[in-house]
Amino acid sequence: MASSADKAGDGAHGAEEGETRRDFLMLATGAFGAFGAAAAAWPLIDQMNPAADTLASSSTEVNLEPIKPGQRVLIKWRGKPVFIVRRTKAQIDEARAVKLADLVDPETDEARAKKAEWLIIVGVCTHLGCIPAGTKEGELKGEFGGWFCPCHGSHYDTSGRIRKGPAPKNLPVPAYEFLSDKLVKIG
Amino acid sequence: MSDSKFKNPIVAWIDYRLPVFSFMEHELHEYPTPKNLNYWWNFGSLAGIILVIMIVTGIVLAMHYTAHTAFAFDSVERIMRDVNYGWLIRYVHMNGASAFFIVVFIHIFRGMYFGSYKSPREILWILGVVIMLIMMATAFLGYVLPWGQMSFWGATVITNLFSAIPIVGDSIVTLLWGGFSVDNPTLNRFFSLHYLLPFVLVGIVVLHIVALHQHGSNNPIGIDTKSPQDTIPFHPYYTVKDLFGLGVFLVLFFGFVFFAPNYLGHPDNYIEANPLVTPPHIVPEWYFLPFYAILRSFTADALIYLPISWLMSAKLAGVLAMFASIMVLFILPWLDHSPVRSARFRPLYKQFFWLLVIDCIILGICGAKPAEAPWTYIAQAATAYYFLHFIVILPLLGFFEKTKPLPTSISEPVLKGGGGASSAASAKPMEKA
Amino acid sequence: MRKYLMSVAAAVSVAVLASSNAMAAGGAVKPPEQQWSFSGLFGTFDRGSLQRGFQVYNEVCSACHSVRLLAYRNLMDIGFTEDQVKKIAAAKEVTDGPNDEGEMFKRPARPSDRFVKPFPNEQAARAGNNGAFPPDLTLMTKARVGGADYLHALLTGYKQPPKDKKVAEGMSYNLYFAGNQIAMAPPLSEGAVEYADKTKATVAQMAHDVTTFLSWAAEPELEWRKRMGVKVILFLLILTGLLYGVKRKVWSDLH
């Protein structure tokens, strides 16, 4: 190692030559090194994805018994607000009367509500994530009698579909199932 | 701009306004490095790379860690079990601390063997000692965070060191704790400081490199570079050599991470902290063991304590001795005043150097043993020798050692034979002309 | 330089050996080494042993010891199906709430729940065990010197005390426990569980199985870690070999 000093070389400044050489060995080493760096970066990025316990986070069961016709309630599921609405006949009819052609994000009400009486939607505006107003009594419900997002003025109808304003999509429907007539499991 | 040395127009444009490329060109390509550096010179850049690994994995772990006594242990276990690749990242961070110390210790002993601390590199050396001190503080703070039994009791023991200070000691300890024992406020501030200090470390490492590049690297022969023939550009020669060294290091390091991740740790730290139960043997991490042995050597009946027993308590003496064992490194460039740098030309110093290495290892072994005979006596003798080496042997060597004749330049073959005839005076060539 | 390298290496290995011996010292007999499916560079957990071990934990240990860091969903990693896990979880009750009336309520556990603890807190555990606290077992093999060997030795180490040793009221004599007096009565007895796969439930067999299960509980990442380790080390060896070639090439014009 150190004895390399003994063989005094005048090639001491042959660096440029060595650097510009692009032979197979250099290429292979560079490729291996780049692969290694990318492989090492992945765990550091993937750790930010939801952890196993977060993914397994439990579903929420909601008792529908106390909800009166026309009433809207807000519950928390996976840290997000979920609207549960017991719709009146008029509201259902209104939602079902809309022509698909009039919709920004065409979707029938039948496809959105497993039981016509119960509308279950995630209460996060598809524009930039605010919670649309309209769930509590006396809040603005927007021009279509559903919800109105105060942040940037998106109007949703009684099926939670976007009708007017900047939001691009309908309020999403979470996975849910009715365990009985009066008990629903969300998630 | 047209006369820029960069062909790429974008690089030239940027460099004209912000000379980062000129800087890199200067530091890497033009920076002349002695051509005879051996593999012991790999450990400096290796330490820098480990610092980066520690900071990156540490930032990532902090995304999942909860600095609260009620949640810290479980949050670490959540990292181990539920966070994607969490176990890998944590084991890298955990074993990275050990690797960092191994590499830095070798780096320090290399500096001692080849006299790298001597003029004009005293400040370079002192900055290095500061780096080691901050590293030790950071490692200690980090070891507390998982909130295991050793975390808790290690924190208790180490913070109690400050109670040895006369008059204000107890107030200082209360201040450090933010309470009346190691508790939630302590854990919180330890986390804050553990996150902060590595960045301080980066700042000092930059100064360390600035000081290094002022006069360039020392070399195994220890004489100054004289002509362009003695040097080669750092890049590509030493970049590729450092990368090869890094590869060897990573093989060993990941061997630990994947196949023996807890080998260097202590089982008690997988038991959650319990302020009411002290583990039977409190042992610090291995890298603190020599210092721990020095601390414990000062007992009321220890021979090394008797000369100063009228001055202070054994407890204070132990604490001061432990700090002094590092402080003495600050004045090493002046304790060792021999004009010859490299141990290759200092036959006596070479032997004392290896005695010091063995002494430190003995101290480390003693630190791991329970505080009982015969280990206490061995530790006391080893402690005494440690200070003897620095305070007595090194200064005397400077006066009496007969050094071997130095070659006239790095490029020239080392002169064979004609050994002991020349005295230290013949070692003049190392002085800067 | 090689001479120094070797002497440093020798010194370091002496130091490491010495310090690991120091850790092994603890006043009790050193546990004998066992054959574990999960030791070695390529070791994996024996699935049958894991599932039997879970059965032993579930039917014997769980009366007093928690494994609070495990969730029922983790059992799918050791070969239970989702339905089996749901059933295992549903057999336990967890406290949830508060409900709309502000009351806490009991419900069957779900796969996402952590293993239910036998006692709500340490005080309750001590009150139910003559003042002794049965420790959580999730990390037991990592938290004891000797790991799995120690655990196995402890479970099979109940002996008649020597004549000169007095064992306190309510304590048992155990060869491998520090101080030899342990508050836990011998937990395993011949045929204490009935294995579904007809394996004979001897004390040694049950100790082996439950230790395997608890080793997995402590290091659920072990198989993944070793698999990935082999690949990473092989990759690094090739990369380092290539780098050595490049280094030789770059430096060749100097020699």
PDB file of N, CA and C in Angstrom, chain B residues 35 39-40 73-74 77 80-82 85 87 91 113 232 236-238 240-241 243-244 247-248 250-251 254-255 257-259 261-263 267 270-272 344 350 354 361 365 368-369, chain C residues 1 4-5 8 11 15-16 18-19 22 41 68-70 73 138-139 142-145 217-221 224-226 228-230 232-233 236-237 240 243-244 246-247 250-251 253-254:
ATOM      1  N   LYS B  35       0.645  11.092  -2.575  1.00  0.00           N
ATOM      2  CA  LYS B  35       0.335   9.892  -3.340  1.00  0.00           C
ATOM      3  C   LYS B  35       0.493   8.616  -2.543  1.00  0.00           C
ATOM      4  N   TYR B  39      -4.441   2.596   3.398  1.00  0.00           N
ATOM      5  CA  TYR B  39      -5.867   2.400   3.669  1.00  0.00           C
ATOM      6  C   TYR B  39      -6.318   2.948   5.020  1.00  0.00           C
ATOM      7  N   TRP B  40      -5.368   3.227   5.916  1.00  0.00           N
ATOM      8  CA  TRP B  40      -5.795   3.856   7.183  1.00  0.00           C
ATOM      9  C   TRP B  40      -6.382   5.241   6.926  1.00  0.00           C
ATOM     10  N   PHE B  73     -41.451   3.795  24.013  1.00  0.00           N
ATOM     11  CA  PHE B  73     -41.078   2.389  23.813  1.00  0.00           C
ATOM     12  C   PHE B  73     -41.971   1.748  22.756  1.00  0.00           C
ATOM     13  N   ASP B  74     -43.278   1.976  22.878  1.00  0.00           N
ATOM     14  CA  ASP B  74     -44.204   1.372  21.919  1.00  0.00           C
ATOM     15  C   ASP B  74     -44.039   1.953  20.522  1.00  0.00           C
ATOM     16  N   GLU B  77     -41.268   0.157  18.947  1.00  0.00           N
ATOM     17  CA  GLU B  77     -41.686  -1.188  18.543  1.00  0.00           C
ATOM     18  C   GLU B  77     -42.628  -1.139  17.340  1.00  0.00           C
ATOM     19  N   MET B  80     -40.515  -1.056  14.475  1.00  0.00           N
ATOM     20  CA  MET B  80     -39.947  -2.384  14.214  1.00  0.00           C
ATOM     21  C   MET B  80     -40.952  -3.333  13.570  1.00  0.00           C
ATOM     22  N   ARG B  81     -42.241  -3.128  13.828  1.00  0.00           N
ATOM     23  CA  ARG B  81     -43.236  -4.121  13.426  1.00  0.00           C
ATOM     24  C   ARG B  81     -44.125  -3.657  12.277  1.00  0.00           C
ATOM     25  N   ASP B  82     -44.571  -2.402  12.332  1.00  0.00           N
ATOM     26  CA  ASP B  82     -45.629  -1.983  11.410  1.00  0.00           C
ATOM     27  C   ASP B  82     -45.177  -1.030  10.316  1.00  0.00           C
ATOM     28  N   TYR B  85     -40.421  -1.198   6.220  1.00  0.00           N
ATOM     29  CA  TYR B  85     -38.960  -1.231   6.339  1.00  0.00           C
ATOM     30  C   TYR B  85     -38.473  -0.581   7.637  1.00  0.00           C
ATOM     31  N   TRP B  87     -37.966  -1.774  10.601  1.00  0.00           N
ATOM     32  CA  TRP B  87     -36.914  -2.540  11.304  1.00  0.00           C
ATOM     33  C   TRP B  87     -35.556  -2.313  10.649  1.00  0.00           C
ATOM     34  N   TYR B  91     -32.491  -0.626  12.609  1.00  0.00           N
ATOM     35  CA  TYR B  91     -31.267  -1.408  12.828  1.00  0.00           C
ATOM     36  C   TYR B  91     -30.065  -0.720  12.186  1.00  0.00           C
ATOM     37  N   TYR B 113      -0.824   7.651  15.400  1.00  0.00           N
ATOM     38  CA  TYR B 113       0.316   6.849  14.931  1.00  0.00           C
ATOM     39  C   TYR B 113       1.187   7.645  13.971  1.00  0.00           C
ATOM     40  N   ILE B 232      -1.004  13.537  -6.023  1.00  0.00           N
ATOM     41  CA  ILE B 232      -1.927  13.178  -7.103  1.00  0.00           C
ATOM     42  C   ILE B 232      -3.243  13.877  -6.807  1.00  0.00           C
ATOM     43  N   PRO B 236      -9.479  11.175  -9.640  1.00  0.00           N
ATOM     44  CA  PRO B 236     -10.259  10.007  -9.229  1.00  0.00           C
ATOM     45  C   PRO B 236      -9.525   9.082  -8.255  1.00  0.00           C
ATOM     46  N   TYR B 237      -8.251   9.386  -7.955  1.00  0.00           N
ATOM     47  CA  TYR B 237      -7.468   8.375  -7.230  1.00  0.00           C
ATOM     48  C   TYR B 237      -8.062   8.026  -5.868  1.00  0.00           C
ATOM     49  N   TYR B 238      -8.303   9.069  -5.072  1.00  0.00           N
ATOM     50  CA  TYR B 238      -8.780   8.751  -3.719  1.00  0.00           C
ATOM     51  C   TYR B 238     -10.290   8.589  -3.651  1.00  0.00           C
ATOM     52  N   VAL B 240     -12.001   6.844  -5.767  1.00  0.00           N
ATOM     53  CA  VAL B 240     -12.250   5.431  -6.056  1.00  0.00           C
ATOM     54  C   VAL B 240     -11.709   4.541  -4.939  1.00  0.00           C
ATOM     55  N   LYS B 241     -10.595   4.974  -4.348  1.00  0.00           N
ATOM     56  CA  LYS B 241     -10.059   4.185  -3.237  1.00  0.00           C
ATOM     57  C   LYS B 241     -11.011   4.250  -2.039  1.00  0.00           C
ATOM     58  N   LEU B 243     -14.208   4.758  -2.237  1.00  0.00           N
ATOM     59  CA  LEU B 243     -15.418   3.996  -2.570  1.00  0.00           C
ATOM     60  C   LEU B 243     -15.191   2.505  -2.360  1.00  0.00           C
ATOM     61  N   PHE B 244     -14.025   2.027  -2.746  1.00  0.00           N
ATOM     62  CA  PHE B 244     -13.720   0.619  -2.505  1.00  0.00           C
ATOM     63  C   PHE B 244     -13.741   0.324  -0.999  1.00  0.00           C
ATOM     64  N   GLY B 247     -17.180   0.064   0.184  1.00  0.00           N
ATOM     65  CA  GLY B 247     -17.780  -1.232  -0.136  1.00  0.00           C
ATOM     66  C   GLY B 247     -17.424  -2.282   0.900  1.00  0.00           C
ATOM     67  N   VAL B 248     -16.152  -2.349   1.264  1.00  0.00           N
ATOM     68  CA  VAL B 248     -15.727  -3.321   2.279  1.00  0.00           C
ATOM     69  C   VAL B 248     -16.446  -3.053   3.593  1.00  0.00           C
ATOM     70  N   LEU B 250     -19.327  -1.569   4.037  1.00  0.00           N
ATOM     71  CA  LEU B 250     -20.763  -1.872   3.963  1.00  0.00           C
ATOM     72  C   LEU B 250     -21.035  -3.372   4.081  1.00  0.00           C
ATOM     73  N   VAL B 251     -20.148  -4.190   3.515  1.00  0.00           N
ATOM     74  CA  VAL B 251     -20.327  -5.640   3.652  1.00  0.00           C
ATOM     75  C   VAL B 251     -20.329  -6.027   5.127  1.00  0.00           C
ATOM     76  N   PHE B 254     -23.479  -4.321   7.003  1.00  0.00           N
ATOM     77  CA  PHE B 254     -24.771  -4.951   6.774  1.00  0.00           C
ATOM     78  C   PHE B 254     -24.779  -6.403   7.255  1.00  0.00           C
ATOM     79  N   GLY B 255     -23.600  -6.985   7.400  1.00  0.00           N
ATOM     80  CA  GLY B 255     -23.539  -8.289   8.058  1.00  0.00           C
ATOM     81  C   GLY B 255     -24.123  -8.195   9.458  1.00  0.00           C
ATOM     82  N   VAL B 257     -26.152  -5.674  10.532  1.00  0.00           N
ATOM     83  CA  VAL B 257     -27.536  -5.198  10.466  1.00  0.00           C
ATOM     84  C   VAL B 257     -28.505  -6.351  10.186  1.00  0.00           C
ATOM     85  N   PHE B 258     -28.117  -7.233   9.249  1.00  0.00           N
ATOM     86  CA  PHE B 258     -29.064  -8.260   8.834  1.00  0.00           C
ATOM     87  C   PHE B 258     -28.959  -9.549   9.653  1.00  0.00           C
ATOM     88  N   PHE B 259     -27.772  -9.841  10.177  1.00  0.00           N
ATOM     89  CA  PHE B 259     -27.613 -11.157  10.789  1.00  0.00           C
ATOM     90  C   PHE B 259     -27.313 -11.128  12.285  1.00  0.00           C
ATOM     91  N   PRO B 261     -28.241  -8.039  14.460  1.00  0.00           N
ATOM     92  CA  PRO B 261     -28.525  -6.620  14.687  1.00  0.00           C
ATOM     93  C   PRO B 261     -28.460  -6.206  16.152  1.00  0.00           C
ATOM     94  N   ASN B 262     -28.633  -7.171  17.049  1.00  0.00           N
ATOM     95  CA  ASN B 262     -28.631  -6.790  18.461  1.00  0.00           C
ATOM     96  C   ASN B 262     -27.359  -7.221  19.179  1.00  0.00           C
ATOM     97  N   TYR B 263     -26.367  -7.686  18.409  1.00  0.00           N
ATOM     98  CA  TYR B 263     -25.159  -8.222  19.029  1.00  0.00           C
ATOM     99  C   TYR B 263     -24.470  -7.187  19.901  1.00  0.00           C
ATOM    100  N   PRO B 267     -29.606  -6.589  26.092  1.00  0.00           N
ATOM    101  CA  PRO B 267     -30.981  -7.115  26.161  1.00  0.00           C
ATOM    102  C   PRO B 267     -31.903  -6.268  27.036  1.00  0.00           C
ATOM    103  N   TYR B 270     -34.622  -3.949  25.774  1.00  0.00           N
ATOM    104  CA  TYR B 270     -35.898  -4.396  25.235  1.00  0.00           C
ATOM    105  C   TYR B 270     -36.928  -4.593  26.358  1.00  0.00           C
ATOM    106  N   ILE B 271     -36.567  -4.108  27.543  1.00  0.00           N
ATOM    107  CA  ILE B 271     -37.537  -4.050  28.636  1.00  0.00           C
ATOM    108  C   ILE B 271     -37.879  -2.582  28.824  1.00  0.00           C
ATOM    109  N   GLU B 272     -39.142  -2.269  28.877  1.00  0.00           N
ATOM    110  CA  GLU B 272     -39.516  -0.853  28.993  1.00  0.00           C
ATOM    111  C   GLU B 272     -39.007  -0.263  30.304  1.00  0.00           C
ATOM    112  N   ARG B 344       6.760   5.659  12.088  1.00  0.00           N
ATOM    113  CA  ARG B 344       7.695   4.815  11.342  1.00  0.00           C
ATOM    114  C   ARG B 344       9.143   5.197  11.621  1.00  0.00           C
ATOM    115  N   LYS B 350       6.575   4.264  18.634  1.00  0.00           N
ATOM    116  CA  LYS B 350       5.766   3.214  18.015  1.00  0.00           C
ATOM    117  C   LYS B 350       5.338   2.185  19.066  1.00  0.00           C
ATOM    118  N   TRP B 354       1.431   1.410  20.644  1.00  0.00           N
ATOM    119  CA  TRP B 354       0.681   0.145  20.727  1.00  0.00           C
ATOM    120  C   TRP B 354       0.338  -0.206  22.172  1.00  0.00           C
ATOM    121  N   ILE B 361      -7.948  -0.886  25.200  1.00  0.00           N
ATOM    122  CA  ILE B 361      -8.771  -2.095  25.095  1.00  0.00           C
ATOM    123  C   ILE B 361      -8.973  -2.720  26.477  1.00  0.00           C
ATOM    124  N   ILE B 365     -12.470  -3.531  28.391  1.00  0.00           N
ATOM    125  CA  ILE B 365     -12.879  -4.810  28.990  1.00  0.00           C
ATOM    126  C   ILE B 365     -13.275  -4.591  30.445  1.00  0.00           C
ATOM    127  N   ALA B 368     -16.697  -3.282  31.034  1.00  0.00           N
ATOM    128  CA  ALA B 368     -17.813  -4.210  30.841  1.00  0.00           C
ATOM    129  C   ALA B 368     -17.979  -5.154  32.025  1.00  0.00           C
ATOM    130  N   LYS B 369     -16.920  -5.277  32.840  1.00  0.00           N
ATOM    131  CA  LYS B 369     -16.964  -6.221  33.957  1.00  0.00           C
ATOM    132  C   LYS B 369     -17.641  -5.584  35.163  1.00  0.00           C
TER     133      LYS B 369
ATOM    134  N   MET C   1       2.313  -3.025   7.750  1.00  0.00           N
ATOM    135  CA  MET C   1       0.959  -2.593   8.123  1.00  0.00           C
ATOM    136  C   MET C   1       0.053  -3.778   8.408  1.00  0.00           C
ATOM    137  N   TYR C   4       0.179  -4.947  11.967  1.00  0.00           N
ATOM    138  CA  TYR C   4      -0.586  -4.130  12.907  1.00  0.00           C
ATOM    139  C   TYR C   4      -2.073  -4.405  12.772  1.00  0.00           C
ATOM    140  N   LEU C   5      -2.485  -4.519  11.531  1.00  0.00           N
ATOM    141  CA  LEU C   5      -3.906  -4.803  11.283  1.00  0.00           C
ATOM    142  C   LEU C   5      -4.336  -6.038  12.048  1.00  0.00           C
ATOM    143  N   VAL C   8      -4.430  -5.551  15.800  1.00  0.00           N
ATOM    144  CA  VAL C   8      -5.614  -4.787  16.205  1.00  0.00           C
ATOM    145  C   VAL C   8      -6.851  -5.681  16.152  1.00  0.00           C
ATOM    146  N   ALA C  11      -6.865  -7.985  19.045  1.00  0.00           N
ATOM    147  CA  ALA C  11      -7.184  -7.293  20.295  1.00  0.00           C
ATOM    148  C   ALA C  11      -8.669  -6.986  20.382  1.00  0.00           C
ATOM    149  N   ALA C  15     -11.470  -8.295  23.074  1.00  0.00           N
ATOM    150  CA  ALA C  15     -12.308  -7.381  23.846  1.00  0.00           C
ATOM    151  C   ALA C  15     -13.777  -7.737  23.696  1.00  0.00           C
ATOM    152  N   VAL C  16     -14.172  -8.043  22.460  1.00  0.00           N
ATOM    153  CA  VAL C  16     -15.583  -8.354  22.210  1.00  0.00           C
ATOM    154  C   VAL C  16     -15.970  -9.628  22.949  1.00  0.00           C
ATOM    155  N   ALA C  18     -14.548 -10.902  25.561  1.00  0.00           N
ATOM    156  CA  ALA C  18     -14.545 -10.668  27.001  1.00  0.00           C
ATOM    157  C   ALA C  18     -15.821  -9.970  27.433  1.00  0.00           C
ATOM    158  N   SER C  19     -16.255  -8.998  26.640  1.00  0.00           N
ATOM    159  CA  SER C  19     -17.433  -8.244  27.066  1.00  0.00           C
ATOM    160  C   SER C  19     -18.693  -9.083  26.932  1.00  0.00           C
ATOM    161  N   ALA C  22     -18.952 -11.189  29.833  1.00  0.00           N
ATOM    162  CA  ALA C  22     -19.382 -10.438  31.004  1.00  0.00           C
ATOM    163  C   ALA C  22     -20.904 -10.361  31.055  1.00  0.00           C
ATOM    164  N   LEU C  41     -27.744 -18.362   9.153  1.00  0.00           N
ATOM    165  CA  LEU C  41     -27.906 -17.322   8.127  1.00  0.00           C
ATOM    166  C   LEU C  41     -29.207 -17.464   7.351  1.00  0.00           C
ATOM    167  N   ARG C  68     -48.477  -7.844  24.487  1.00  0.00           N
ATOM    168  CA  ARG C  68     -49.268  -6.673  24.123  1.00  0.00           C
ATOM    169  C   ARG C  68     -48.846  -6.023  22.812  1.00  0.00           C
ATOM    170  N   LEU C  69     -47.645  -6.346  22.306  1.00  0.00           N
ATOM    171  CA  LEU C  69     -47.209  -5.700  21.074  1.00  0.00           C
ATOM    172  C   LEU C  69     -47.688  -6.442  19.833  1.00  0.00           C
ATOM    173  N   LEU C  70     -48.246  -7.641  20.019  1.00  0.00           N
ATOM    174  CA  LEU C  70     -48.776  -8.397  18.884  1.00  0.00           C
ATOM    175  C   LEU C  70     -50.225  -8.007  18.641  1.00  0.00           C
ATOM    176  N   ARG C  73     -54.063  -9.770  13.824  1.00  0.00           N
ATOM    177  CA  ARG C  73     -53.793  -9.861  12.394  1.00  0.00           C
ATOM    178  C   ARG C  73     -52.397 -10.421  12.112  1.00  0.00           C
ATOM    179  N   THR C 138     -43.817 -10.366  24.719  1.00  0.00           N
ATOM    180  CA  THR C 138     -43.588 -10.098  23.302  1.00  0.00           C
ATOM    181  C   THR C 138     -42.103 -10.040  22.954  1.00  0.00           C
ATOM    182  N   LEU C 139     -41.320  -9.366  23.803  1.00  0.00           N
ATOM    183  CA  LEU C 139     -39.908  -9.174  23.467  1.00  0.00           C
ATOM    184  C   LEU C 139     -38.998 -10.054  24.314  1.00  0.00           C
ATOM    185  N   LYS C 142     -35.635 -11.298  23.146  1.00  0.00           N
ATOM    186  CA  LYS C 142     -34.640 -10.259  22.903  1.00  0.00           C
ATOM    187  C   LYS C 142     -34.194  -9.602  24.201  1.00  0.00           C
ATOM    188  N   ALA C 143     -35.008  -9.742  25.227  1.00  0.00           N
ATOM    189  CA  ALA C 143     -34.763  -8.994  26.460  1.00  0.00           C
ATOM    190  C   ALA C 143     -34.006  -9.804  27.504  1.00  0.00           C
ATOM    191  N   ARG C 144     -33.615 -11.042  27.151  1.00  0.00           N
ATOM    192  CA  ARG C 144     -32.873 -11.846  28.108  1.00  0.00           C
ATOM    193  C   ARG C 144     -31.579 -12.335  27.478  1.00  0.00           C
ATOM    194  N   VAL C 145     -30.511 -12.305  28.264  1.00  0.00           N
ATOM    195  CA  VAL C 145     -29.252 -12.887  27.807  1.00  0.00           C
ATOM    196  C   VAL C 145     -29.500 -14.366  27.535  1.00  0.00           C
ATOM    197  N   ALA C 217     -42.605 -13.713  17.912  1.00  0.00           N
ATOM    198  CA  ALA C 217     -43.281 -12.522  18.436  1.00  0.00           C
ATOM    199  C   ALA C 217     -42.287 -11.384  18.654  1.00  0.00           C
ATOM    200  N   ALA C 218     -41.070 -11.748  19.081  1.00  0.00           N
ATOM    201  CA  ALA C 218     -40.056 -10.721  19.345  1.00  0.00           C
ATOM    202  C   ALA C 218     -39.465 -10.188  18.045  1.00  0.00           C
ATOM    203  N   GLU C 219     -39.292 -11.079  17.063  1.00  0.00           N
ATOM    204  CA  GLU C 219     -38.656 -10.659  15.816  1.00  0.00           C
ATOM    205  C   GLU C 219     -39.474 -11.121  14.613  1.00  0.00           C
ATOM    206  N   PRO C 220     -40.644 -10.559  14.421  1.00  0.00           N
ATOM    207  CA  PRO C 220     -41.474 -11.009  13.306  1.00  0.00           C
ATOM    208  C   PRO C 220     -40.821 -10.744  11.949  1.00  0.00           C
ATOM    209  N   GLU C 221     -39.816  -9.877  11.919  1.00  0.00           N
ATOM    210  CA  GLU C 221     -39.174  -9.531  10.648  1.00  0.00           C
ATOM    211  C   GLU C 221     -38.024 -10.478  10.317  1.00  0.00           C
ATOM    212  N   TRP C 224     -37.706 -12.220   6.777  1.00  0.00           N
ATOM    213  CA  TRP C 224     -37.544 -11.184   5.769  1.00  0.00           C
ATOM    214  C   TRP C 224     -36.131 -10.604   5.849  1.00  0.00           C
ATOM    215  N   ARG C 225     -35.726 -10.331   7.095  1.00  0.00           N
ATOM    216  CA  ARG C 225     -34.419  -9.716   7.339  1.00  0.00           C
ATOM    217  C   ARG C 225     -33.301 -10.600   6.784  1.00  0.00           C
ATOM    218  N   LYS C 226     -33.360 -11.896   7.084  1.00  0.00           N
ATOM    219  CA  LYS C 226     -32.274 -12.775   6.638  1.00  0.00           C
ATOM    220  C   LYS C 226     -32.293 -12.956   5.125  1.00  0.00           C
ATOM    221  N   MET C 228     -33.397 -10.816   2.904  1.00  0.00           N
ATOM    222  CA  MET C 228     -32.902  -9.585   2.306  1.00  0.00           C
ATOM    223  C   MET C 228     -31.402  -9.456   2.542  1.00  0.00           C
ATOM    224  N   GLY C 229     -30.962  -9.881   3.722  1.00  0.00           N
ATOM    225  CA  GLY C 229     -29.545  -9.778   4.063  1.00  0.00           C
ATOM    226  C   GLY C 229     -28.665 -10.547   3.104  1.00  0.00           C
ATOM    227  N   VAL C 230     -29.079 -11.768   2.758  1.00  0.00           N
ATOM    228  CA  VAL C 230     -28.278 -12.577   1.833  1.00  0.00           C
ATOM    229  C   VAL C 230     -28.128 -11.848   0.502  1.00  0.00           C
ATOM    230  N   VAL C 232     -28.501  -8.575  -0.118  1.00  0.00           N
ATOM    231  CA  VAL C 232     -27.747  -7.320   0.002  1.00  0.00           C
ATOM    232  C   VAL C 232     -26.251  -7.609   0.094  1.00  0.00           C
ATOM    233  N   ILE C 233     -25.894  -8.608   0.888  1.00  0.00           N
ATOM    234  CA  ILE C 233     -24.462  -8.904   1.058  1.00  0.00           C
ATOM    235  C   ILE C 233     -23.872  -9.387  -0.264  1.00  0.00           C
ATOM    236  N   LEU C 236     -23.401  -6.427  -2.460  1.00  0.00           N
ATOM    237  CA  LEU C 236     -22.300  -5.568  -2.034  1.00  0.00           C
ATOM    238  C   LEU C 236     -20.948  -6.208  -2.328  1.00  0.00           C
ATOM    239  N   LEU C 237     -20.895  -7.552  -2.221  1.00  0.00           N
ATOM    240  CA  LEU C 237     -19.628  -8.225  -2.521  1.00  0.00           C
ATOM    241  C   LEU C 237     -19.251  -8.013  -3.989  1.00  0.00           C
ATOM    242  N   THR C 240     -18.293  -4.355  -4.487  1.00  0.00           N
ATOM    243  CA  THR C 240     -16.968  -4.077  -3.922  1.00  0.00           C
ATOM    244  C   THR C 240     -15.880  -4.674  -4.798  1.00  0.00           C
ATOM    245  N   LEU C 243     -15.512  -2.385  -7.657  1.00  0.00           N
ATOM    246  CA  LEU C 243     -14.825  -1.155  -7.244  1.00  0.00           C
ATOM    247  C   LEU C 243     -13.330  -1.412  -7.094  1.00  0.00           C
ATOM    248  N   TYR C 244     -12.996  -2.621  -6.604  1.00  0.00           N
ATOM    249  CA  TYR C 244     -11.582  -2.938  -6.476  1.00  0.00           C
ATOM    250  C   TYR C 244     -10.928  -2.951  -7.853  1.00  0.00           C
ATOM    251  N   VAL C 246     -11.904  -1.261 -10.500  1.00  0.00           N
ATOM    252  CA  VAL C 246     -11.798   0.124 -10.959  1.00  0.00           C
ATOM    253  C   VAL C 246     -10.632   0.821 -10.270  1.00  0.00           C
ATOM    254  N   LYS C 247     -10.515   0.560  -8.976  1.00  0.00           N
ATOM    255  CA  LYS C 247      -9.421   1.182  -8.220  1.00  0.00           C
ATOM    256  C   LYS C 247      -8.076   0.766  -8.806  1.00  0.00           C
ATOM    257  N   VAL C 250      -7.612   2.570 -12.151  1.00  0.00           N
ATOM    258  CA  VAL C 250      -7.310   3.992 -12.031  1.00  0.00           C
ATOM    259  C   VAL C 250      -5.884   4.206 -11.536  1.00  0.00           C
ATOM    260  N   TRP C 251      -5.481   3.367 -10.596  1.00  0.00           N
ATOM    261  CA  TRP C 251      -4.155   3.566  -9.996  1.00  0.00           C
ATOM    262  C   TRP C 251      -3.035   2.974 -10.839  1.00  0.00           C
ATOM    263  N   ASP C 253      -1.836   3.554 -13.676  1.00  0.00           N
ATOM    264  CA  ASP C 253      -0.900   4.430 -14.378  1.00  0.00           C
ATOM    265  C   ASP C 253       0.101   5.089 -13.425  1.00  0.00           C
ATOM    266  N   LEU C 254      -0.085   4.884 -12.129  1.00  0.00           N
ATOM    267  CA  LEU C 254       0.876   5.439 -11.172  1.00  0.00           C
ATOM    268  C   LEU C 254       2.025   4.477 -10.925  1.00  0.00           C
TER     269      LEU C 254
END
